[in-house]
Structure formats: structure tokens, C-alpha cells
mmCIF file of C-alpha atoms in Angstrom:
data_model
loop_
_atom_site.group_PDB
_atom_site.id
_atom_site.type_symbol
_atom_site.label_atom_id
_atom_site.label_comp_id
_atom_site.label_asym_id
_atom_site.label_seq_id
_atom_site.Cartn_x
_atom_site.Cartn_y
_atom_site.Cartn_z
ATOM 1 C CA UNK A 30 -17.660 -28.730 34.670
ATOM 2 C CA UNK A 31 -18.738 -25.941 36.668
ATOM 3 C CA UNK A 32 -15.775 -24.075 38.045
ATOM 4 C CA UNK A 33 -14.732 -24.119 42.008
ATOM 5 C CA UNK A 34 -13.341 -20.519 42.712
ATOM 6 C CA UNK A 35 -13.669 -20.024 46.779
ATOM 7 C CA UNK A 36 -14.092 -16.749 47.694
ATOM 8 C CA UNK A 37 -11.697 -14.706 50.042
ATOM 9 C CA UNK A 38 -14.204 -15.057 52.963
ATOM 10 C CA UNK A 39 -13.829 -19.105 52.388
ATOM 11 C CA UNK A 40 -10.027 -19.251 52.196
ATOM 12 C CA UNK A 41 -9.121 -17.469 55.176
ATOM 13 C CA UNK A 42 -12.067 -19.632 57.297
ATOM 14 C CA UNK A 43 -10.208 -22.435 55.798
ATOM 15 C CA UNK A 44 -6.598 -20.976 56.903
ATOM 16 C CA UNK A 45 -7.845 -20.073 60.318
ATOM 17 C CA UNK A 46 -9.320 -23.662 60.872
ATOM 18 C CA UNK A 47 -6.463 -25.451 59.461
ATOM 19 C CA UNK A 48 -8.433 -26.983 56.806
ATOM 20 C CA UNK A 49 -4.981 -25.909 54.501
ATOM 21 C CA UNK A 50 -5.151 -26.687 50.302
ATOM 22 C CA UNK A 51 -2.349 -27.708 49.038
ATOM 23 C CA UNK A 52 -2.053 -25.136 45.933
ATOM 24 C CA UNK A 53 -3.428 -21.639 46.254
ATOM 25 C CA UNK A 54 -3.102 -20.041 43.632
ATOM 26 C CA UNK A 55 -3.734 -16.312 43.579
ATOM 27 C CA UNK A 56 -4.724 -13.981 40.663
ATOM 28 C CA UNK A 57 -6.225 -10.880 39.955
ATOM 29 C CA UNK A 58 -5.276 -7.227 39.432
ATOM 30 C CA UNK A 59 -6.165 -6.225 42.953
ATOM 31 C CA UNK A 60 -3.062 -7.360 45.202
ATOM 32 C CA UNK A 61 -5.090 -6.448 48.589
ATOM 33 C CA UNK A 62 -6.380 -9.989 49.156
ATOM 34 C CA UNK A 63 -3.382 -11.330 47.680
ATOM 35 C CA UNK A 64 -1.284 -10.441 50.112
ATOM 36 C CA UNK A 65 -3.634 -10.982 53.252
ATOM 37 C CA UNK A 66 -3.333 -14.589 52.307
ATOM 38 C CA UNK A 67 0.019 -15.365 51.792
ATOM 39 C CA UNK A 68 1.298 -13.144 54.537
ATOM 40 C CA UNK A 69 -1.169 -15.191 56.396
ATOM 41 C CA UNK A 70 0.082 -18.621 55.508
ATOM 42 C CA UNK A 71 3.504 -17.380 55.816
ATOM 43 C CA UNK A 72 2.935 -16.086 59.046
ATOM 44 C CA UNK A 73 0.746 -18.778 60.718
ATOM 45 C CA UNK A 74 0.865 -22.724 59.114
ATOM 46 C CA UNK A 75 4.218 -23.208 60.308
ATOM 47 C CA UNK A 76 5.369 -22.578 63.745
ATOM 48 C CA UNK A 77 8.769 -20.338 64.384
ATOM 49 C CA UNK A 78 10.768 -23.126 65.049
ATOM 50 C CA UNK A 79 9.434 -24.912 62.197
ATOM 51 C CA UNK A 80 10.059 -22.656 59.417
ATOM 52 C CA UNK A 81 14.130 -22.495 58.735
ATOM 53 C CA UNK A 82 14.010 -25.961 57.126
ATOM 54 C CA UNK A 83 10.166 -26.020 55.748
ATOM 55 C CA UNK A 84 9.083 -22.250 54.537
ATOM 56 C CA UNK A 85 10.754 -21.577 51.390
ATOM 57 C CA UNK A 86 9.590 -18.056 49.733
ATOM 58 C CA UNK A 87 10.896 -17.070 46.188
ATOM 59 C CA UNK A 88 10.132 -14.273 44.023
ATOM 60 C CA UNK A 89 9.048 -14.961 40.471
ATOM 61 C CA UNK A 90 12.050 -13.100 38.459
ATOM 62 C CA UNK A 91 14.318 -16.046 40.223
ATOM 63 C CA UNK A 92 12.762 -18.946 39.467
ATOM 64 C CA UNK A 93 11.565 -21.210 36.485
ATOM 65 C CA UNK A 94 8.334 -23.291 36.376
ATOM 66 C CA UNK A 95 10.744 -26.772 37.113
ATOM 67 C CA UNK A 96 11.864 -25.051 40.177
ATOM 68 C CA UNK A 97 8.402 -24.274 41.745
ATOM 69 C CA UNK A 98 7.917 -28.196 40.997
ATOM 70 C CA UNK A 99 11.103 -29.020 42.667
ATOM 71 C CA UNK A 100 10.153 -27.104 45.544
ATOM 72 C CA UNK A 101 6.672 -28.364 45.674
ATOM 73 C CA UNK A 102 7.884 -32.049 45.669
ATOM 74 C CA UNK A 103 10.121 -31.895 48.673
ATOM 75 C CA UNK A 104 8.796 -33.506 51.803
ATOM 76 C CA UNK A 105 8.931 -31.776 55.278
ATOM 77 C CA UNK A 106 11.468 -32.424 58.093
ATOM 78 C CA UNK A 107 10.308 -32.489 61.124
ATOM 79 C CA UNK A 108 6.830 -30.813 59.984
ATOM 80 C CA UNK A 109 3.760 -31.744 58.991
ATOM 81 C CA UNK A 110 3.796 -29.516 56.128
ATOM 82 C CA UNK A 111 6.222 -27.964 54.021
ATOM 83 C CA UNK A 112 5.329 -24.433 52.253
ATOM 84 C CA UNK A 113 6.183 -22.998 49.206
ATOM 85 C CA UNK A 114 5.220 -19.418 48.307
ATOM 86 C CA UNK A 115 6.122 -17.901 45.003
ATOM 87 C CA UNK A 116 5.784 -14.086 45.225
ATOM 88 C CA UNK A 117 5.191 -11.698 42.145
ATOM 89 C CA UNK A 118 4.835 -15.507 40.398
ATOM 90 C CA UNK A 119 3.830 -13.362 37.197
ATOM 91 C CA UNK A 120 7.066 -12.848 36.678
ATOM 92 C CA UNK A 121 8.310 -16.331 36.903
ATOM 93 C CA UNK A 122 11.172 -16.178 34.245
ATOM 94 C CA UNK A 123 9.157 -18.491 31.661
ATOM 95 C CA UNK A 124 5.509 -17.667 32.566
ATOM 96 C CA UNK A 125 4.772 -19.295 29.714
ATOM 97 C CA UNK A 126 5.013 -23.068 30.757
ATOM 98 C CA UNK A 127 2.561 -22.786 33.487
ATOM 99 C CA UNK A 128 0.996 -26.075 32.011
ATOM 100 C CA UNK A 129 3.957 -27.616 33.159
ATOM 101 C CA UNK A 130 2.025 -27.316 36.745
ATOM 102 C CA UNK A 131 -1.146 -29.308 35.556
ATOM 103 C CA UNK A 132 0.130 -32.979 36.226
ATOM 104 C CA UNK A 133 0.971 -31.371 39.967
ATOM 105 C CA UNK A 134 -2.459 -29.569 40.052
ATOM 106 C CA UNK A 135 -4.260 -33.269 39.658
ATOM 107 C CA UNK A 136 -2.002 -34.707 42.114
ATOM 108 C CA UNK A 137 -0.685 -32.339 44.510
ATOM 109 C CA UNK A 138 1.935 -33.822 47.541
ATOM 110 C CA UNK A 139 -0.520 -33.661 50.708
ATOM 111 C CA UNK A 140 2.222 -32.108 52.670
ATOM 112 C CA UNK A 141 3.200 -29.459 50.860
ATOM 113 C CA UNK A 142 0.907 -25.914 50.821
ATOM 114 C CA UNK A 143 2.042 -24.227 47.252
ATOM 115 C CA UNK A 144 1.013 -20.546 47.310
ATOM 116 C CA UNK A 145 1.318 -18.699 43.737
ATOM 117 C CA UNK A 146 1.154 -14.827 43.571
ATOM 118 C CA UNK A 147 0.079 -14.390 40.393
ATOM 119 C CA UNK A 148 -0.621 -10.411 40.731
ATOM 120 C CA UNK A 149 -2.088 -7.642 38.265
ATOM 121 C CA UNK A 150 -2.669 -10.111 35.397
ATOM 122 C CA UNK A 151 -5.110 -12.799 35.025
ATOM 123 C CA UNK A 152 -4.311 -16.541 33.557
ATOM 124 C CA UNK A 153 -5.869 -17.212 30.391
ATOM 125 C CA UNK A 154 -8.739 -19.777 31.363
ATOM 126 C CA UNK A 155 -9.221 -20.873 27.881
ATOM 127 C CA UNK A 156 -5.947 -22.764 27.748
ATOM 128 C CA UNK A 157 -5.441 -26.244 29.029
ATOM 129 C CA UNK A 158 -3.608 -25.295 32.034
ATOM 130 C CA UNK A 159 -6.338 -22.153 32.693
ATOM 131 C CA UNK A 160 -9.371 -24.516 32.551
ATOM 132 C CA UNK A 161 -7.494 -27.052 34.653
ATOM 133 C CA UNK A 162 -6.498 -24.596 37.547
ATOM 134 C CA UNK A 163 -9.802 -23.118 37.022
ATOM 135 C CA UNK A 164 -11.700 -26.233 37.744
ATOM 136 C CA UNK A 165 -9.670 -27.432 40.497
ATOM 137 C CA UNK A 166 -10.877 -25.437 43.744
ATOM 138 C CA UNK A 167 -6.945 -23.644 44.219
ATOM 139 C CA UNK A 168 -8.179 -20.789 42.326
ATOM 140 C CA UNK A 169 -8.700 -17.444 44.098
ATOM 141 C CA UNK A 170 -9.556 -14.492 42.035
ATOM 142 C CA UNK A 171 -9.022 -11.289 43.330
ATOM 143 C CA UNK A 172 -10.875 -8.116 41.203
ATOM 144 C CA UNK A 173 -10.511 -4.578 41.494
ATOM 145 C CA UNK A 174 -13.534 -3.104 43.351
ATOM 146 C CA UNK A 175 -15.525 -1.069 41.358
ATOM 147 C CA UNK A 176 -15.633 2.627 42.345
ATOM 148 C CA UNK A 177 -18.829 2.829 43.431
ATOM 149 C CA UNK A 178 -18.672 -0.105 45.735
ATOM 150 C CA UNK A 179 -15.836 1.595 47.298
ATOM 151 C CA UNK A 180 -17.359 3.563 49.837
ATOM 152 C CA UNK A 181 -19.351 0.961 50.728
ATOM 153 C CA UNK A 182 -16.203 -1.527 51.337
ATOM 154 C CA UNK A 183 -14.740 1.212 53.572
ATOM 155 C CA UNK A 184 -17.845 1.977 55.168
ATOM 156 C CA UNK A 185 -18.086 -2.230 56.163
ATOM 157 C CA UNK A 186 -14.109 -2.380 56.514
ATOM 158 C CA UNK A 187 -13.564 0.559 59.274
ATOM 159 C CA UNK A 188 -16.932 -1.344 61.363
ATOM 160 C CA UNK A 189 -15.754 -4.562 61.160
ATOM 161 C CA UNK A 190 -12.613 -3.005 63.278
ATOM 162 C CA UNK A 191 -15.024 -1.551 65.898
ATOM 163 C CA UNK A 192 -15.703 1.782 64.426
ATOM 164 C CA UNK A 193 -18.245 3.902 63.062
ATOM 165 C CA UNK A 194 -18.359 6.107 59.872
ATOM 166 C CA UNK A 195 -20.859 8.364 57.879
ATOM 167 C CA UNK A 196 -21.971 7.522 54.075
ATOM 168 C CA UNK A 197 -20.988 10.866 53.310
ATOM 169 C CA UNK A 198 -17.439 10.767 54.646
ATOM 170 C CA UNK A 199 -17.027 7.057 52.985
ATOM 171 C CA UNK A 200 -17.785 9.001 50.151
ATOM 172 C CA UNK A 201 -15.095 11.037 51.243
ATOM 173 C CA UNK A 202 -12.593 8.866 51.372
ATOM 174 C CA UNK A 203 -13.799 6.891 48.325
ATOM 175 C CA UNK A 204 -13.359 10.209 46.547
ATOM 176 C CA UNK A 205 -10.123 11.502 47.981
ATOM 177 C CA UNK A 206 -7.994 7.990 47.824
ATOM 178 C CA UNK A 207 -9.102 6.092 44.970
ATOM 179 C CA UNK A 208 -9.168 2.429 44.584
ATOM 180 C CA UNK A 209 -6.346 0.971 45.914
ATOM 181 C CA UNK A 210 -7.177 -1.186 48.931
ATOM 182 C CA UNK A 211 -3.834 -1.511 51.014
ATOM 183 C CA UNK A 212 -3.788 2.145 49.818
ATOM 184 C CA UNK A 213 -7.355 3.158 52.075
ATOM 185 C CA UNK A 214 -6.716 0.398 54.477
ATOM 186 C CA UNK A 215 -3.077 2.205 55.270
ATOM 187 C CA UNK A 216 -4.687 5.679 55.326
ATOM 188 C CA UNK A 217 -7.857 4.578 57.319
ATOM 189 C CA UNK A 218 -5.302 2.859 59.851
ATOM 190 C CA UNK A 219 -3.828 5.886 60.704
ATOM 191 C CA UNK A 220 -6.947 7.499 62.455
ATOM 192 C CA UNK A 221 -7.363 4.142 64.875
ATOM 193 C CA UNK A 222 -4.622 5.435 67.313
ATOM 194 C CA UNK A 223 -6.620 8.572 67.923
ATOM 195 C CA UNK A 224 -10.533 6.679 68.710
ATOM 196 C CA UNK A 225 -11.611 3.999 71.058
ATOM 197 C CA UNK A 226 -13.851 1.510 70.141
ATOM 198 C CA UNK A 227 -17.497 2.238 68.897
ATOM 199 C CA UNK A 228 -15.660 5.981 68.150
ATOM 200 C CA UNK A 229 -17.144 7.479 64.215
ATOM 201 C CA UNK A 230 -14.605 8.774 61.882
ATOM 202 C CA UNK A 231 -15.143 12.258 61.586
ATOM 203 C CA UNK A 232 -14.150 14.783 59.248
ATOM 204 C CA UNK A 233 -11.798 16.336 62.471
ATOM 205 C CA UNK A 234 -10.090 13.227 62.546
ATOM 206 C CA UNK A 235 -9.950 12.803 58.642
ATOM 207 C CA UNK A 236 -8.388 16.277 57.975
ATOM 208 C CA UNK A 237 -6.120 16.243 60.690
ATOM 209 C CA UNK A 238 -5.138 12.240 60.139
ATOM 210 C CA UNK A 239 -5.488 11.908 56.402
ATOM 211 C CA UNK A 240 -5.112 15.597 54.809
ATOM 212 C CA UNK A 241 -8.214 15.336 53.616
ATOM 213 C CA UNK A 242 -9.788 18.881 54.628
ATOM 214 C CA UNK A 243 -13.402 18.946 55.637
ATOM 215 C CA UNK A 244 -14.369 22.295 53.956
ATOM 216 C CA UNK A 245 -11.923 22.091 50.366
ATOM 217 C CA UNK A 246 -12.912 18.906 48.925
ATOM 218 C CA UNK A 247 -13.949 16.854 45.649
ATOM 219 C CA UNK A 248 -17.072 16.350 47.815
ATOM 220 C CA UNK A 249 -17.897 19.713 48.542
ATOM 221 C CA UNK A 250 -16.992 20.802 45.608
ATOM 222 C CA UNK A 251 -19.992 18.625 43.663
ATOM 223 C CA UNK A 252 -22.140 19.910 46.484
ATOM 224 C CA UNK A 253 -21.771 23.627 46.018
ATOM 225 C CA UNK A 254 -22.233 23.358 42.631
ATOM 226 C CA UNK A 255 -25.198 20.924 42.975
ATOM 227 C CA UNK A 256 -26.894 23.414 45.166
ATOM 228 C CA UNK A 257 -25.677 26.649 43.624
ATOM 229 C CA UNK A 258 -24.235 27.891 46.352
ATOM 230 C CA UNK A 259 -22.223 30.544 44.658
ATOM 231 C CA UNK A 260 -20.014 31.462 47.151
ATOM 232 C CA UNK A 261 -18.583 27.744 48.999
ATOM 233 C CA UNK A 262 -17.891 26.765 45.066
ATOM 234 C CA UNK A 263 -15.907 29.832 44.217
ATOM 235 C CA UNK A 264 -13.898 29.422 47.577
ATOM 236 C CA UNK A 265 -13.469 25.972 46.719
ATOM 237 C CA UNK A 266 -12.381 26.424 43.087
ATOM 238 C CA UNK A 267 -10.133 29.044 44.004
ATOM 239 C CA UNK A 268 -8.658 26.216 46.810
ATOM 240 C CA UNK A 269 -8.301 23.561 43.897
ATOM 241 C CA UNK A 270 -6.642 25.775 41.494
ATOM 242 C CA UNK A 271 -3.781 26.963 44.035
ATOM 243 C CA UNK A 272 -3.177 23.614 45.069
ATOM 244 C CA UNK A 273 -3.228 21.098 41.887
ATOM 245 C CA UNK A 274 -0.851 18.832 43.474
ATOM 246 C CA UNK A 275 -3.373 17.500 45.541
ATOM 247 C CA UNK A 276 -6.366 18.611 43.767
ATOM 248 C CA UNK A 277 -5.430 18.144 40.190
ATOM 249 C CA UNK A 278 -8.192 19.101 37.446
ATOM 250 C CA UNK A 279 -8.396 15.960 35.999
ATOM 251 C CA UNK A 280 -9.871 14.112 38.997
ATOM 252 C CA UNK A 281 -12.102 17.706 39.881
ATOM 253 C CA UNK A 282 -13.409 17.080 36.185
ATOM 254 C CA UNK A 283 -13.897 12.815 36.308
ATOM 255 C CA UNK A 284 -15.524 13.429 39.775
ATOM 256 C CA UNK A 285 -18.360 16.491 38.287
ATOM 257 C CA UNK A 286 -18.519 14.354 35.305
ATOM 258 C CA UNK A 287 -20.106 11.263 37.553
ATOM 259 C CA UNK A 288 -22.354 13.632 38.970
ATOM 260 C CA UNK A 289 -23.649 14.957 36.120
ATOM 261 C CA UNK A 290 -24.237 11.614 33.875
ATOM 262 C CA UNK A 291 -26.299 10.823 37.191
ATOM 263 C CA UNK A 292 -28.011 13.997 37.363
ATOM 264 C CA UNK A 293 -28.850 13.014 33.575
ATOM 265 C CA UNK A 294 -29.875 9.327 34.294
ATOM 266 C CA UNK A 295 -32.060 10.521 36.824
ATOM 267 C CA UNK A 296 -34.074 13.011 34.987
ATOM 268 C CA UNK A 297 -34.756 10.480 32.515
ATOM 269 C CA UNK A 298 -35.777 7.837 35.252
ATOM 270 C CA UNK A 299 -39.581 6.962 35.060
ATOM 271 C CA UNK A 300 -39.686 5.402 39.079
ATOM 272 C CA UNK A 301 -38.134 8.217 41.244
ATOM 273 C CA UNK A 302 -38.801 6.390 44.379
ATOM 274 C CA UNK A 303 -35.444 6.435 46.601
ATOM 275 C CA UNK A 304 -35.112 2.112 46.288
ATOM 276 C CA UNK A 305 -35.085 2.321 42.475
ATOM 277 C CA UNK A 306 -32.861 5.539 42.031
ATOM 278 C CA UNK A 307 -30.350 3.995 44.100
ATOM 279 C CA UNK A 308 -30.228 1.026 41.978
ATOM 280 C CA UNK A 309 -30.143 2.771 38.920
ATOM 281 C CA UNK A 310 -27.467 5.456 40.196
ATOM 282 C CA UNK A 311 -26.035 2.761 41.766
ATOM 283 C CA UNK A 312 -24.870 4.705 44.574
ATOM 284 C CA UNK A 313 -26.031 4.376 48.540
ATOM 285 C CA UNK A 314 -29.768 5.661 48.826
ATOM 286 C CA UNK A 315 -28.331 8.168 51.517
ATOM 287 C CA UNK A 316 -27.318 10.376 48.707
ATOM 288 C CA UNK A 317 -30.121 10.242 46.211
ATOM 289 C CA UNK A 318 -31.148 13.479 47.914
ATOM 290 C CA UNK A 319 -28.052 14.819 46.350
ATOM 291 C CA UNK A 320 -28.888 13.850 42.914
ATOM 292 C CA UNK A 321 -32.342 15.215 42.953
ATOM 293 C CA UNK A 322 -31.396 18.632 44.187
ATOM 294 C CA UNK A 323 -28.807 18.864 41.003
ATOM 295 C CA UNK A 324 -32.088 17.755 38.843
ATOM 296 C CA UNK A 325 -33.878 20.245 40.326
ATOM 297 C CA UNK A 326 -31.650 22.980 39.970
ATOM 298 C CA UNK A 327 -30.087 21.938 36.087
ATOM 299 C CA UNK A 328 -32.588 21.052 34.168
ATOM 300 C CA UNK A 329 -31.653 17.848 31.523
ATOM 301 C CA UNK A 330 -31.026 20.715 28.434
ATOM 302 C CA UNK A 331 -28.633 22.339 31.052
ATOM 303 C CA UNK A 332 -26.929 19.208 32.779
ATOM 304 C CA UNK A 333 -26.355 17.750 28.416
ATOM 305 C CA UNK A 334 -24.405 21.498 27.940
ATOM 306 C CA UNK A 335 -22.256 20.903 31.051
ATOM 307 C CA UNK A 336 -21.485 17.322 30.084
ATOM 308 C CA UNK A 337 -20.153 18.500 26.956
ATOM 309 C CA UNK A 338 -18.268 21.698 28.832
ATOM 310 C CA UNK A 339 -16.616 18.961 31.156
ATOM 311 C CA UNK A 340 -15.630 17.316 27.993
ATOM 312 C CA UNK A 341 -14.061 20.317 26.494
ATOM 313 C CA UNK A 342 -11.972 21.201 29.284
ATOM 314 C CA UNK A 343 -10.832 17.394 30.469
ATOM 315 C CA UNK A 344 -9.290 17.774 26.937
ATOM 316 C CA UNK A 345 -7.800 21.263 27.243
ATOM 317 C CA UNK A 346 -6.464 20.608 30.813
ATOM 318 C CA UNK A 347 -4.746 17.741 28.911
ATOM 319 C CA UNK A 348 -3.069 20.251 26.295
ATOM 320 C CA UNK A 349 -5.628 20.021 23.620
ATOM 321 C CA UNK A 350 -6.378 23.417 21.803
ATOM 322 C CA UNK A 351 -4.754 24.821 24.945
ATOM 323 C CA UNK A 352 -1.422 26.604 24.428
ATOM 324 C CA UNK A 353 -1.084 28.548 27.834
ATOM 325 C CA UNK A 354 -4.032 28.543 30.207
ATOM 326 C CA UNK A 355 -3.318 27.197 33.343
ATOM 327 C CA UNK A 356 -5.076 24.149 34.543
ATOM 328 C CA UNK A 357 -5.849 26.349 37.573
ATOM 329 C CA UNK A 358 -7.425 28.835 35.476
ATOM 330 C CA UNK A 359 -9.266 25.916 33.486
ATOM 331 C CA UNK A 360 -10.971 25.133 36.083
ATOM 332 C CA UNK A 361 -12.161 28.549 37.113
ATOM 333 C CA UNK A 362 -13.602 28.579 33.683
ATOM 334 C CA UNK A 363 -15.233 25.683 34.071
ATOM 335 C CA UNK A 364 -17.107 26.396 37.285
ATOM 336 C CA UNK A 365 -18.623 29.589 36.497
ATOM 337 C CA UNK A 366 -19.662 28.339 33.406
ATOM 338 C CA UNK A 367 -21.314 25.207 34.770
ATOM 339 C CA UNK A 368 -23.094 27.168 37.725
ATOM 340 C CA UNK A 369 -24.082 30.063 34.641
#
């Protein structure tokens, strides 16, 4: 039977045009979308009034599978509907009788809306209870995005609010942040008090809104070095290695490491047109220019010997064959010998 999973899109036109399920049950390791459902249910099925004697929300180290049943059964008062949400329902005290749920899953009460939080694990769809929850169109699966998506999702999420942003400082962001979604929605927030609509994020409003500065960055960083521009890349380094808190090696190193196995994949790429490196980079076409200028100016013998040299000193930052060097110093090291 071919499987019924709605996407997030779906559910919430659903929610806002009161076409309401009666079992939603949410999964995934990316709690985002998790919680912009349920707080939307909580906050919107049931009117004020309404919700004393007919919105009942429990947290999963409380409750046992029989008592999400119990719950689920009960009929409204005064309501049309009654709802149930079980938060953090991964830690429902015996997770393990979840197929206790399938005889409710094939008939659900029509009055009740269960809503199961089932966050940073995924059910295993190969038992009986996984393929029946799986087939049964309450299934929402929420996945991490991947990191090169990310700038992309920022770049769609700050215009859907009215607002304008450049590839590169989605990149930015993408970069700086990381991909934790109420994470970059909650930073990106913060610069919406300061810009009226149609208004572009700019790096003046990221630095002064987000700490993100516009000149000392993982961003500029990769593009000093791209270019060889000696001197930005030593002013950067020396930056980075006074302030590891915030720039700590370890991202400096993941983040030139990227670059590099793209600089690589592109020197080996037959069809160089802009369409087809993007693709194969899989990055936004705006910065293919990027990767062909750190082609042009490392040559694939060269760009193999600083793979290997990021290598090296990811594993001495992390105390390998490194009894004393600072991380600071590390990287330092590693510049000048990359650019040399």
C-alpha cells in the first residue's frame, strides 16, 4: 500500500481550513515543524472559553500508552472537539507499546484531535504499529534540512515575511548558525524590528542584530583564501584565533574543508557550464563564480595537499599528536600553509 505522509505545507492548509485529522502524529529529528503544529492546534481548534474542560496537554515522561487512549476516548463537553496533545511523546514512560495505539489508529473517535510529539527519533516503520501509522495519512515526518539547502530555506523563509536577502549573506547565516531551524528563525527575527517591509537584510543589520561581523567571518575567511588575498586572510585568521569562542577551529576547518572537496569536484567536472556546476556542487549558481576562482588559483595537485593538511590539523586541534599548540596557533599554521 503506498504510504500517505502529508507534507507540512498540507497539514497546516488543513488546520487553517478546519479540515482537522483526528491523530497527528509527529516525528522526525527536526522539532521546527513539530512545534508550529501543535502550538497551532493548541492555540487555534478550540476557542478560549472552550479549552478548560476539552484541551488536555501532557508530556510524555507522565504518561503511559493506556493513558493517551483514555484521553483520546473521552468525548467533548460543550465542544465539538476534544484535543489531546502529548508533548516530548518519545518519552512516553513505555514507548515500547505504541502498537497498543493501532486498534485507535483504524478507528479513531471523530471528535477527538490526538496530536503525538514524537521528537528527535523516528518510529520503526517495519513493525506492525510503524507500517500501520505509516499507511494511515496521520503521519508527518519532519527531517533535518540538509546544510546546503539551508541557505536556501532562509533565503525563502525571511521573503515569505516581506523581506529581502542576498545569496551571499544566506550563506552567511547558513554558515554562522548552523542547522537548527527555531535556532535561525529566532536569530533572523531579531532584525524584523529594525526594517519595514520589502527592506534586504544587510550585513549592517546582521552584525549589529546577530553578532555576525561583516568583515571577520567563516565566509570571508573561504574567500580570502579562495582569492589569495594575503592580507584580508591573515587579518581574519588572526580574528579567529583570538576569539575561538565564537570562531572555534573546528567549524573554520569543516567550513574550508567544503570548499575545497568542491574546488576538487569541480576540476574534475567535464560540463563547466554554471546550470550543471551548480547541480553537481549542489550549491546556488550565484556562487559557482566562487568555486572557479579557487580552481583557478589551486590547481587539483594543490587543492588534494590542502585536503589532507585540513585533515591533519582537524585532528591535532582535537588533541591528536598535539601536546601544546594552541588551537589559535593551529590555525595560523594552517592558513599560511594552505595559501603557500
Amino acid at each position: 500500500m503506498a504510504t500517505k505522509i502529508q507534507s507540512f505545507e498540507q497539514i497546516m492548509r488543513g488546520l487553517k481550513s478546519k479540515a482537522y485529522q483526528p491523530i497527528y502524529f509527529l516525528t522526525g529529528d527536526e522539532p521546527y515543524y513539530i512545534d508550529i503544529i501543535s502550538n497551532y492546534i493548541e492555540n487555534n481548534v478550540l476557542e478560549e472559553s472552550e479549552k478548560s474542560f476539552n484541551q488536555t496537554i501532557l508530556y510524555g515522561i507522565d504518561v503511559k500508552v493506556d493513558q493517551v487512549l483514555e484521553n483520546a476516548k473521552r468525548f467533548p463537553m460543550m465542544s465539538e472537539k476534544h484535543v489531546v496533545i502529548i508533548k516530548e511523546a518519545q518519552n512516553i514512560k513505555d514507548v515500547k507499546n505504541l502498537n497498543l495505539l493501532q486498534t485507535y489508529i483504524e478507528k479513531p473517535l471523530d471528535s477527538t484531535i490526538l496530536v503525538l510529539c514524537y521528537k528527535y527519533k523516528k518510529i520503526d516503520l517495519r513493525t506492525a504499529f510503524g507500517k500501520k501509522i505509516n499507511n494511515s495519512g496521520f503521519l508527518f515526518k519532519s527531517n533535518k534540512i540538509k546544510d546546503y539547502k539551508l541557505g536556501e530555506w532562509i533565503a525563502q523563509y525571511i521573503h515569505s515575511k516581506g523581506y529581502k536577502i542576498s545569496p551571499k549573506n544566506s550563506a552567511l547565516l547558513s554558515n554562522h548558525i548552523g542547522n537548527d531551524l527555531s535556532r535561525v528563525v529566532n536569530e533572523i527575527e531579531k532584525t524584523f524590528i529594525h526594517l519595514n517591509p520589502g527592506d534586504e537584510l544587510s550585513e549592517d543589520i546582521i552584525e549589529t542584530n546577530i553578532g555576525i561581523s561583516k568583515n571577520f567571518n567563516d565566509f570571508e575567511l573561504t574567500a580570502a583564501i579562495s582569492t589569495k588575498n594575503h592580507l584580508k586572510y591573515n587579518q581574519i585568521v588572526d580574528y579567529f584565533s583570538k576569539n575561538q569562542k565564537d570562531h572555534p577551529m573546528i567549524r573554520s576547518v569543516g567550513i574550508l574543508y567544503n570548499f575545497f572537496i568542491k574546488v576538487l569536484i569541480f576540476h574534475y567536472t567535464k560540463d563547466k557550464s554554471e546550470g550543471n556546476l551548480a547541480s553537481v556542487l549542489q550549491v546556488n549558481p550565484y556562487f559557482v563564480k566562487d568555486y572557479q576562482t579557487g580552481a583557478r588559483n589551486y590547481n587539483a595537485r594543490k587543492v588534494l595537499k590542502i585536503i589532507s593538511l585540513l585533515r591533519e590539523y582537524d585532528a591535532q586541534s582535537k588533541g591528536y599528536n598535539n601536546p601544546s599548540t594552541s588551537n589559535g596557533e593551529l590555525l595560523k599554521e594552517l592558513a599560511f600553509k594552505i595559501a603557500h
